[in-house]
GROMACS .gro file of N, CA and C in nm:
model
  357
    1MET      N    1  -3.473  -6.268   1.714
    1MET     CA    2  -3.598  -6.230   1.654
    1MET      C    3  -3.668  -6.337   1.745
    2LEU      N    4  -3.784  -6.259   1.840
    2LEU     CA    5  -3.877  -6.336   1.939
    2LEU      C    6  -3.935  -6.439   1.838
    3THR      N    7  -3.975  -6.576   1.975
    3THR     CA    8  -4.068  -6.659   1.933
    3THR      C    9  -4.182  -6.655   1.969
    4PRO      N   10  -4.293  -6.643   1.885
    4PRO     CA   11  -4.428  -6.680   2.021
    4PRO      C   12  -4.426  -6.745   2.094
    5LEU      N   13  -4.508  -6.749   2.202
    5LEU     CA   14  -4.503  -6.864   2.293
    5LEU      C   15  -4.681  -6.934   2.261
    6VAL      N   16  -4.631  -7.052   2.311
    6VAL     CA   17  -4.773  -7.142   2.274
    6VAL      C   18  -4.796  -7.132   2.389
    7GLU      N   19  -4.978  -7.103   2.454
    7GLU     CA   20  -4.998  -7.131   2.557
    7GLU      C   21  -5.087  -7.270   2.577
    8ILE      N   22  -5.063  -7.340   2.641
    8ILE     CA   23  -5.118  -7.493   2.637
    8ILE      C   24  -5.252  -7.473   2.741
    9ASP      N   25  -5.362  -7.496   2.700
    9ASP     CA   26  -5.447  -7.522   2.747
    9ASP      C   27  -5.495  -7.658   2.864
   10VAL      N   28  -5.435  -7.737   2.806
   10VAL     CA   29  -5.465  -7.856   2.925
   10VAL      C   30  -5.382  -7.986   2.845
   11PRO      N   31  -5.319  -8.078   2.909
   11PRO     CA   32  -5.225  -8.196   2.854
   11PRO      C   33  -5.341  -8.291   2.816
   12VAL      N   34  -5.309  -8.394   2.785
   12VAL     CA   35  -5.443  -8.551   2.688
   12VAL      C   36  -5.315  -8.616   2.684
   13GLN      N   37  -5.395  -8.683   2.700
   13GLN     CA   38  -5.349  -8.881   2.645
   13GLN      C   39  -5.453  -8.911   2.502
   14PHE      N   40  -5.399  -8.944   2.395
   14PHE     CA   41  -5.440  -8.966   2.263
   14PHE      C   42  -5.522  -9.075   2.271
   15ASP      N   43  -5.533  -9.182   2.393
   15ASP     CA   44  -5.652  -9.241   2.367
   15ASP      C   45  -5.810  -9.181   2.463
   16ALA      N   46  -5.765  -9.062   2.507
   16ALA     CA   47  -5.879  -9.000   2.598
   16ALA      C   48  -5.918  -8.890   2.431
   17MET      N   49  -5.885  -8.926   2.336
   17MET     CA   50  -5.912  -8.790   2.237
   17MET      C   51  -5.987  -8.889   2.131
   18ASN      N   52  -6.147  -8.897   2.169
   18ASN     CA   53  -6.239  -9.033   2.063
   18ASN      C   54  -6.340  -8.905   2.017
   19GLY      N   55  -6.466  -8.989   1.971
   19GLY     CA   56  -6.554  -8.925   1.921
   19GLY      C   57  -6.602  -8.786   2.035
   20LYS      N   58  -6.685  -8.859   2.114
   20LYS     CA   59  -6.701  -8.805   2.221
   20LYS      C   60  -6.662  -8.681   2.265
   21PHE      N   61  -6.486  -8.694   2.243
   21PHE     CA   62  -6.432  -8.594   2.335
   21PHE      C   63  -6.453  -8.469   2.228
   22ASN      N   64  -6.462  -8.479   2.056
   22ASN     CA   65  -6.494  -8.447   1.930
   22ASN      C   66  -6.630  -8.353   1.973
   23ASN      N   67  -6.678  -8.434   2.006
   23ASN     CA   68  -6.806  -8.345   2.009
   23ASN      C   69  -6.843  -8.242   2.094
   24VAL      N   70  -6.750  -8.264   2.203
   24VAL     CA   71  -6.780  -8.234   2.309
   24VAL      C   72  -6.651  -8.048   2.315
   25LEU      N   73  -6.568  -8.080   2.188
   25LEU     CA   74  -6.501  -7.945   2.145
   25LEU      C   75  -6.614  -7.866   2.075
   26LYS      N   76  -6.665  -7.938   1.991
   26LYS     CA   77  -6.767  -7.881   1.866
   26LYS      C   78  -6.828  -7.785   1.944
   27GLN      N   79  -6.910  -7.784   2.067
   27GLN     CA   80  -6.991  -7.752   2.147
   27GLN      C   81  -6.907  -7.616   2.208
   28MET      N   82  -6.795  -7.623   2.212
   28MET     CA   83  -6.761  -7.485   2.220
   28MET      C   84  -6.753  -7.357   2.099
   29ALA      N   85  -6.695  -7.439   2.000
   29ALA     CA   86  -6.759  -7.312   1.892
   29ALA      C   87  -6.846  -7.200   1.899
   30PRO      N   88  -6.828  -7.130   1.827
   30PRO     CA   89  -6.719  -7.096   1.676
   30PRO      C   90  -6.614  -7.048   1.789
   31PHE      N   91  -6.494  -7.076   1.709
   31PHE     CA   92  -6.337  -7.037   1.760
   31PHE      C   93  -6.323  -6.862   1.674
   32GLY      N   94  -6.295  -6.847   1.748
   32GLY     CA   95  -6.218  -6.682   1.696
   32GLY      C   96  -6.145  -6.607   1.786
   33PRO      N   97  -6.101  -6.504   1.803
   33PRO     CA   98  -6.014  -6.380   1.897
   33PRO      C   99  -6.076  -6.408   2.033
   34GLU      N  100  -6.185  -6.415   2.021
   34GLU     CA  101  -6.247  -6.428   2.154
   34GLU      C  102  -6.245  -6.572   2.246
   35ASN      N  103  -6.256  -6.633   2.136
   35ASN     CA  104  -6.306  -6.798   2.179
   35ASN      C  105  -6.193  -6.859   2.158
   36HIS      N  106  -6.071  -6.891   2.161
   36HIS     CA  107  -5.980  -6.989   2.078
   36HIS      C  108  -5.965  -7.101   2.076
   37LYS      N  109  -5.932  -7.139   2.006
   37LYS     CA  110  -5.917  -7.313   2.019
   37LYS      C  111  -5.875  -7.399   2.112
   38PRO      N  112  -5.926  -7.472   2.204
   38PRO     CA  113  -5.820  -7.555   2.303
   38PRO      C  114  -5.652  -7.575   2.258
   39VAL      N  115  -5.531  -7.555   2.253
   39VAL     CA  116  -5.429  -7.580   2.236
   39VAL      C  117  -5.402  -7.710   2.366
   40PHE      N  118  -5.360  -7.811   2.300
   40PHE     CA  119  -5.368  -7.944   2.428
   40PHE      C  120  -5.174  -7.952   2.426
   41GLU      N  121  -5.154  -8.001   2.549
   41GLU     CA  122  -4.980  -8.101   2.521
   41GLU      C  123  -4.990  -8.208   2.545
   42ALA      N  124  -4.937  -8.257   2.430
   42ALA     CA  125  -4.884  -8.450   2.448
   42ALA      C  126  -4.726  -8.478   2.448
   43LYS      N  127  -4.680  -8.536   2.586
   43LYS     CA  128  -4.548  -8.589   2.578
   43LYS      C  129  -4.591  -8.743   2.521
   44GLY      N  130  -4.457  -8.797   2.514
   44GLY     CA  131  -4.407  -8.900   2.469
   44GLY      C  132  -4.462  -8.956   2.331
   45VAL      N  133  -4.492  -8.876   2.285
   45VAL     CA  134  -4.537  -8.882   2.134
   45VAL      C  135  -4.416  -8.937   1.982
   46PHE      N  136  -4.449  -9.022   1.929
   46PHE     CA  137  -4.338  -9.080   1.844
   46PHE      C  138  -4.412  -9.069   1.690
   47VAL      N  139  -4.321  -9.090   1.592
   47VAL     CA  140  -4.402  -9.089   1.452
   47VAL      C  141  -4.377  -9.250   1.440
   48GLN      N  142  -4.527  -9.275   1.412
   48GLN     CA  143  -4.593  -9.391   1.383
   48GLN      C  144  -4.535  -9.456   1.231
   49ASN      N  145  -4.580  -9.387   1.143
   49ASN     CA  146  -4.463  -9.423   1.045
   49ASN      C  147  -4.543  -9.273   0.950
   50ALA      N  148  -4.518  -9.309   0.768
   50ALA     CA  149  -4.567  -9.222   0.710
   50ALA      C  150  -4.499  -9.082   0.734
   51LEU      N  151  -4.388  -9.060   0.766
   51LEU     CA  152  -4.314  -8.879   0.769
   51LEU      C  153  -4.300  -8.835   0.632
   52GLY      N  154  -4.367  -8.780   0.600
   52GLY     CA  155  -4.355  -8.703   0.479
   52GLY      C  156  -4.364  -8.539   0.500
   53SER      N  157  -4.305  -8.492   0.386
   53SER     CA  158  -4.316  -8.310   0.352
   53SER      C  159  -4.398  -8.294   0.241
   54PHE      N  160  -4.441  -8.177   0.260
   54PHE     CA  161  -4.509  -8.163   0.128
   54PHE      C  162  -4.507  -7.983   0.106
   55LYS      N  163  -4.507  -7.960  -0.026
   55LYS     CA  164  -4.480  -7.816  -0.046
   55LYS      C  165  -4.312  -7.767   0.021
   56ASP      N  166  -4.203  -7.829   0.050
   56ASP     CA  167  -4.120  -7.840   0.102
   56ASP      C  168  -4.116  -7.742   0.220
   57LYS      N  169  -4.217  -7.755   0.297
   57LYS     CA  170  -4.149  -7.694   0.426
   57LYS      C  171  -4.256  -7.699   0.548
   58HIS      N  172  -4.394  -7.844   0.500
   58HIS     CA  173  -4.473  -7.868   0.587
   58HIS      C  174  -4.440  -8.015   0.645
   59ILE      N  175  -4.502  -8.078   0.745
   59ILE     CA  176  -4.454  -8.216   0.741
   59ILE      C  177  -4.621  -8.268   0.785
   60ARG      N  178  -4.617  -8.418   0.755
   60ARG     CA  179  -4.725  -8.463   0.762
   60ARG      C  180  -4.694  -8.598   0.817
   61PHE      N  181  -4.762  -8.626   0.969
   61PHE     CA  182  -4.698  -8.827   0.944
   61PHE      C  183  -4.798  -8.899   1.066
   62LEU      N  184  -4.831  -9.015   1.104
   62LEU     CA  185  -4.900  -9.026   1.151
   62LEU      C  186  -4.820  -9.041   1.303
   63ALA      N  187  -4.898  -9.039   1.447
   63ALA     CA  188  -4.827  -8.947   1.546
   63ALA      C  189  -4.871  -9.074   1.666
   64GLY      N  190  -4.818  -9.113   1.741
   64GLY     CA  191  -4.858  -9.260   1.825
   64GLY      C  192  -4.811  -9.185   1.975
   65GLN      N  193  -4.836  -9.247   2.070
   65GLN     CA  194  -4.809  -9.176   2.234
   65GLN      C  195  -4.751  -9.319   2.298
   66GLN      N  196  -4.675  -9.298   2.374
   66GLN     CA  197  -4.594  -9.441   2.488
   66GLN      C  198  -4.680  -9.443   2.539
   67GLY      N  199  -4.761  -9.577   2.562
   67GLY     CA  200  -4.876  -9.592   2.669
   67GLY      C  201  -5.014  -9.601   2.590
   68ASN      N  202  -5.038  -9.575   2.448
   68ASN     CA  203  -5.141  -9.526   2.436
   68ASN      C  204  -5.186  -9.623   2.286
   69GLU      N  205  -5.328  -9.648   2.238
   69GLU     CA  206  -5.296  -9.718   2.122
   69GLU      C  207  -5.344  -9.604   2.020
   70ALA      N  208  -5.396  -9.494   2.061
   70ALA     CA  209  -5.458  -9.450   1.942
   70ALA      C  210  -5.369  -9.378   1.868
   71VAL      N  211  -5.347  -9.365   1.736
   71VAL     CA  212  -5.258  -9.292   1.623
   71VAL      C  213  -5.357  -9.229   1.564
   72PHE      N  214  -5.291  -9.080   1.537
   72PHE     CA  215  -5.341  -8.984   1.475
   72PHE      C  216  -5.280  -8.950   1.349
   73SER      N  217  -5.369  -8.861   1.242
   73SER     CA  218  -5.268  -8.826   1.180
   73SER      C  219  -5.231  -8.695   1.198
   74ALA      N  220  -5.117  -8.609   1.159
   74ALA     CA  221  -5.073  -8.496   1.246
   74ALA      C  222  -4.991  -8.395   1.136
   75VAL      N  223  -5.013  -8.305   1.124
   75VAL     CA  224  -4.972  -8.194   1.046
   75VAL      C  225  -4.907  -8.082   1.093
   76ALA      N  226  -4.783  -8.090   1.046
   76ALA     CA  227  -4.711  -7.912   1.133
   76ALA      C  228  -4.666  -7.867   1.036
   77PHE      N  229  -4.716  -7.709   0.991
   77PHE     CA  230  -4.703  -7.636   0.924
   77PHE      C  231  -4.581  -7.570   0.935
   78ASP      N  232  -4.493  -7.504   0.856
   78ASP     CA  233  -4.362  -7.447   0.837
   78ASP      C  234  -4.289  -7.503   0.956
   79ALA      N  235  -4.269  -7.623   0.963
   79ALA     CA  236  -4.185  -7.717   1.036
   79ALA      C  237  -4.045  -7.812   1.045
   80MET      N  238  -4.011  -7.780   0.889
   80MET     CA  239  -3.894  -7.876   0.782
   80MET      C  240  -3.793  -7.870   0.877
   81GLU      N  241  -3.766  -7.782   0.978
   81GLU     CA  242  -3.633  -7.769   1.056
   81GLU      C  243  -3.634  -7.874   1.171
   82HIS      N  244  -3.769  -7.948   1.204
   82HIS     CA  245  -3.726  -8.080   1.285
   82HIS      C  246  -3.762  -8.185   1.201
   83TYR      N  247  -3.749  -8.200   1.088
   83TYR     CA  248  -3.787  -8.325   0.977
   83TYR      C  249  -3.670  -8.434   1.081
   84GLU      N  250  -3.563  -8.395   1.024
   84GLU     CA  251  -3.476  -8.479   1.062
   84GLU      C  252  -3.469  -8.555   1.247
   85ALA      N  253  -3.468  -8.456   1.307
   85ALA     CA  254  -3.507  -8.531   1.458
   85ALA      C  255  -3.620  -8.623   1.498
   86LEU      N  256  -3.761  -8.566   1.391
   86LEU     CA  257  -3.877  -8.638   1.366
   86LEU      C  258  -3.865  -8.793   1.324
   87ALA      N  259  -3.784  -8.772   1.240
   87ALA     CA  260  -3.734  -8.893   1.165
   87ALA      C  261  -3.615  -9.005   1.201
   88SER      N  262  -3.566  -8.940   1.338
   88SER     CA  263  -3.484  -9.021   1.393
   88SER      C  264  -3.522  -9.107   1.500
   89GLY      N  265  -3.676  -9.096   1.558
   89GLY     CA  266  -3.746  -9.173   1.672
   89GLY      C  267  -3.737  -9.159   1.785
   90VAL      N  268  -3.678  -9.012   1.785
   90VAL     CA  269  -3.663  -8.985   1.937
   90VAL      C  270  -3.818  -8.996   2.019
   91PRO      N  271  -3.862  -8.984   2.103
   91PRO     CA  272  -4.008  -8.912   2.137
   91PRO      C  273  -4.020  -8.766   2.157
   92PHE      N  274  -4.082  -8.727   2.177
   92PHE     CA  275  -4.098  -8.554   2.175
   92PHE      C  276  -4.251  -8.505   2.246
   93ARG      N  277  -4.222  -8.371   2.264
   93ARG     CA  278  -4.358  -8.302   2.326
   93ARG      C  279  -4.431  -8.228   2.207
   94ILE      N  280  -4.551  -8.220   2.177
   94ILE     CA  281  -4.615  -8.142   2.065
   94ILE      C  282  -4.717  -8.029   2.173
   95ALA      N  283  -4.789  -7.950   2.113
   95ALA     CA  284  -4.845  -7.843   2.097
   95ALA      C  285  -4.961  -7.823   2.010
   96PHE      N  286  -5.105  -7.902   2.036
   96PHE     CA  287  -5.159  -7.888   1.933
   96PHE      C  288  -5.290  -7.858   1.934
   97THR      N  289  -5.384  -7.852   1.810
   97THR     CA  290  -5.501  -7.815   1.788
   97THR      C  291  -5.538  -7.937   1.760
   98LEU      N  292  -5.717  -7.943   1.793
   98LEU     CA  293  -5.775  -8.070   1.708
   98LEU      C  294  -5.819  -8.048   1.601
   99ASP      N  295  -5.874  -8.077   1.510
   99ASP     CA  296  -5.898  -8.055   1.384
   99ASP      C  297  -5.963  -8.204   1.303
  100GLU      N  298  -6.062  -8.118   1.255
  100GLU     CA  299  -6.117  -8.206   1.161
  100GLU      C  300  -6.082  -8.205   0.995
  101ASN      N  301  -6.063  -8.336   0.940
  101ASN     CA  302  -5.975  -8.357   0.819
  101ASN      C  303  -6.141  -8.435   0.700
  102THR      N  304  -6.185  -8.351   0.607
  102THR     CA  305  -6.267  -8.451   0.548
  102THR      C  306  -6.140  -8.481   0.433
  103PHE      N  307  -6.168  -8.600   0.384
  103PHE     CA  308  -6.096  -8.646   0.246
  103PHE      C  309  -6.140  -8.778   0.183
  104ASN      N  310  -6.192  -8.733   0.082
  104ASN     CA  311  -6.263  -8.869  -0.026
  104ASN      C  312  -6.378  -8.889   0.043
  105GLY      N  313  -6.464  -8.846   0.120
  105GLY     CA  314  -6.591  -8.907   0.138
  105GLY      C  315  -6.526  -8.909   0.333
  106ILE      N  316  -6.422  -8.941   0.370
  106ILE     CA  317  -6.424  -8.970   0.542
  106ILE      C  318  -6.342  -8.847   0.580
  107THR      N  319  -6.400  -8.820   0.705
  107THR     CA  320  -6.392  -8.710   0.802
  107THR      C  321  -6.314  -8.803   0.927
  108SER      N  322  -6.206  -8.730   0.962
  108SER     CA  323  -6.123  -8.814   1.057
  108SER      C  324  -6.022  -8.718   1.160
  109MET      N  325  -6.015  -8.748   1.269
  109MET     CA  326  -5.923  -8.611   1.376
  109MET      C  327  -5.825  -8.596   1.312
  110GLN      N  328  -5.778  -8.486   1.368
  110GLN     CA  329  -5.622  -8.455   1.247
  110GLN      C  330  -5.546  -8.347   1.370
  111LEU      N  331  -5.437  -8.392   1.420
  111LEU     CA  332  -5.351  -8.319   1.533
  111LEU      C  333  -5.303  -8.184   1.423
  112ARG      N  334  -5.338  -8.071   1.462
  112ARG     CA  335  -5.264  -7.951   1.387
  112ARG      C  336  -5.163  -7.902   1.467
  113ILE      N  337  -5.013  -7.914   1.457
  113ILE     CA  338  -4.927  -7.894   1.557
  113ILE      C  339  -4.919  -7.787   1.541
  114LYS      N  340  -4.846  -7.726   1.669
  114LYS     CA  341  -4.838  -7.511   1.666
  114LYS      C  342  -4.666  -7.568   1.721
  115ASP      N  343  -4.618  -7.632   1.798
  115ASP     CA  344  -4.499  -7.632   1.875
  115ASP      C  345  -4.449  -7.838   1.875
  116ILE      N  346  -4.343  -7.796   1.875
  116ILE     CA  347  -4.248  -7.944   1.856
  116ILE      C  348  -4.154  -7.948   1.972
  117LYS      N  349  -4.161  -8.002   2.049
  117LYS     CA  350  -3.992  -8.002   2.155
  117LYS      C  351  -3.947  -8.124   2.182
  118PHE      N  352  -3.787  -8.104   2.170
  118PHE     CA  353  -3.735  -8.261   2.216
  118PHE      C  354  -3.698  -8.225   2.353
  119ASP      N  355  -3.712  -8.323   2.442
  119ASP     CA  356  -3.658  -8.336   2.576
  119ASP      C  357  -3.497  -8.387   2.560
   0.00000   0.00000   0.00000
């Protein structure tokens, strides 16, 4: 079975992803087939805490990055094959898009993980 290739647009440090960064991304919308959402790469990522799964196939956790103070909520759909490796505490790389998540009236940035690689 062929695995689709995830194309990275730009590497990024978590500390750079702030409200201003998100506002610039919003100016690039609307996203669709002719204007895809930028895909970012982050290295040295680790599970900060709260590794959990839902619907027996998706993973949600707080992601930190080595050398950065910023922490983000992250969700990886259809990624249960990575659960044990994520729980081991080994740093990893991710390809992701940045989404806004609104829950109980509070909006925050969330990483929507497209791929996870363990070096």
